[in-house]
Amino acid sequence: MAALIFDTLSFSKQLKTAGVPAAQAEAETKVLAELFEADLKDLATKDDLFITQKSLQHEMKDLRHEIGDMRHEMKSMYKDLDAKIEKVDIKLSGEMSLIKWMFGAMIAGIIGILTKLFF
């Protein structure tokens, strides 16, 4: 990381020239230099940001692949479910025609019995 250059000697001289006592000027210079040093350690560099960007791009690419895989799985599950529903529908329609036939035969039998009884 490119360091910020803080000229402590020049700063201290400027304070002394402005009338600040030497001991105070040196103390202020030392504190300010420590602040600059501490703050700069926590700053991200362009390289840090570039690495983070590449990492995020890679993670997004992985997520896109996972979403694509899930879409494929969901389509497959939908097709399977649709096929099962179709089988159940065919089975139910077959059973319904059998029930209709049996109900028709039962009604015909009841009509036949009633006609023999009353006519």
Tab-separated table of C-alpha atoms in Angstrom, residues 29-41:
chain	number	residue	atom	x	y	z
A	29	THR	CA	3.227	16.217	15.858
A	30	LYS	CA	3.683	12.820	17.516
A	31	VAL	CA	-0.073	12.386	18.170
A	32	LEU	CA	-0.974	13.441	14.624
A	33	ALA	CA	1.621	11.059	13.140
A	34	GLU	CA	0.166	8.174	15.208
A	35	LEU	CA	-3.349	9.035	14.041
A	36	PHE	CA	-2.297	8.997	10.400
A	37	GLU	CA	-0.533	5.670	10.869
A	38	ALA	CA	-3.458	4.051	12.693
A	39	ASP	CA	-6.081	5.234	10.189
A	40	LEU	CA	-4.086	4.157	7.158
A	41	LYS	CA	-3.741	0.595	8.436
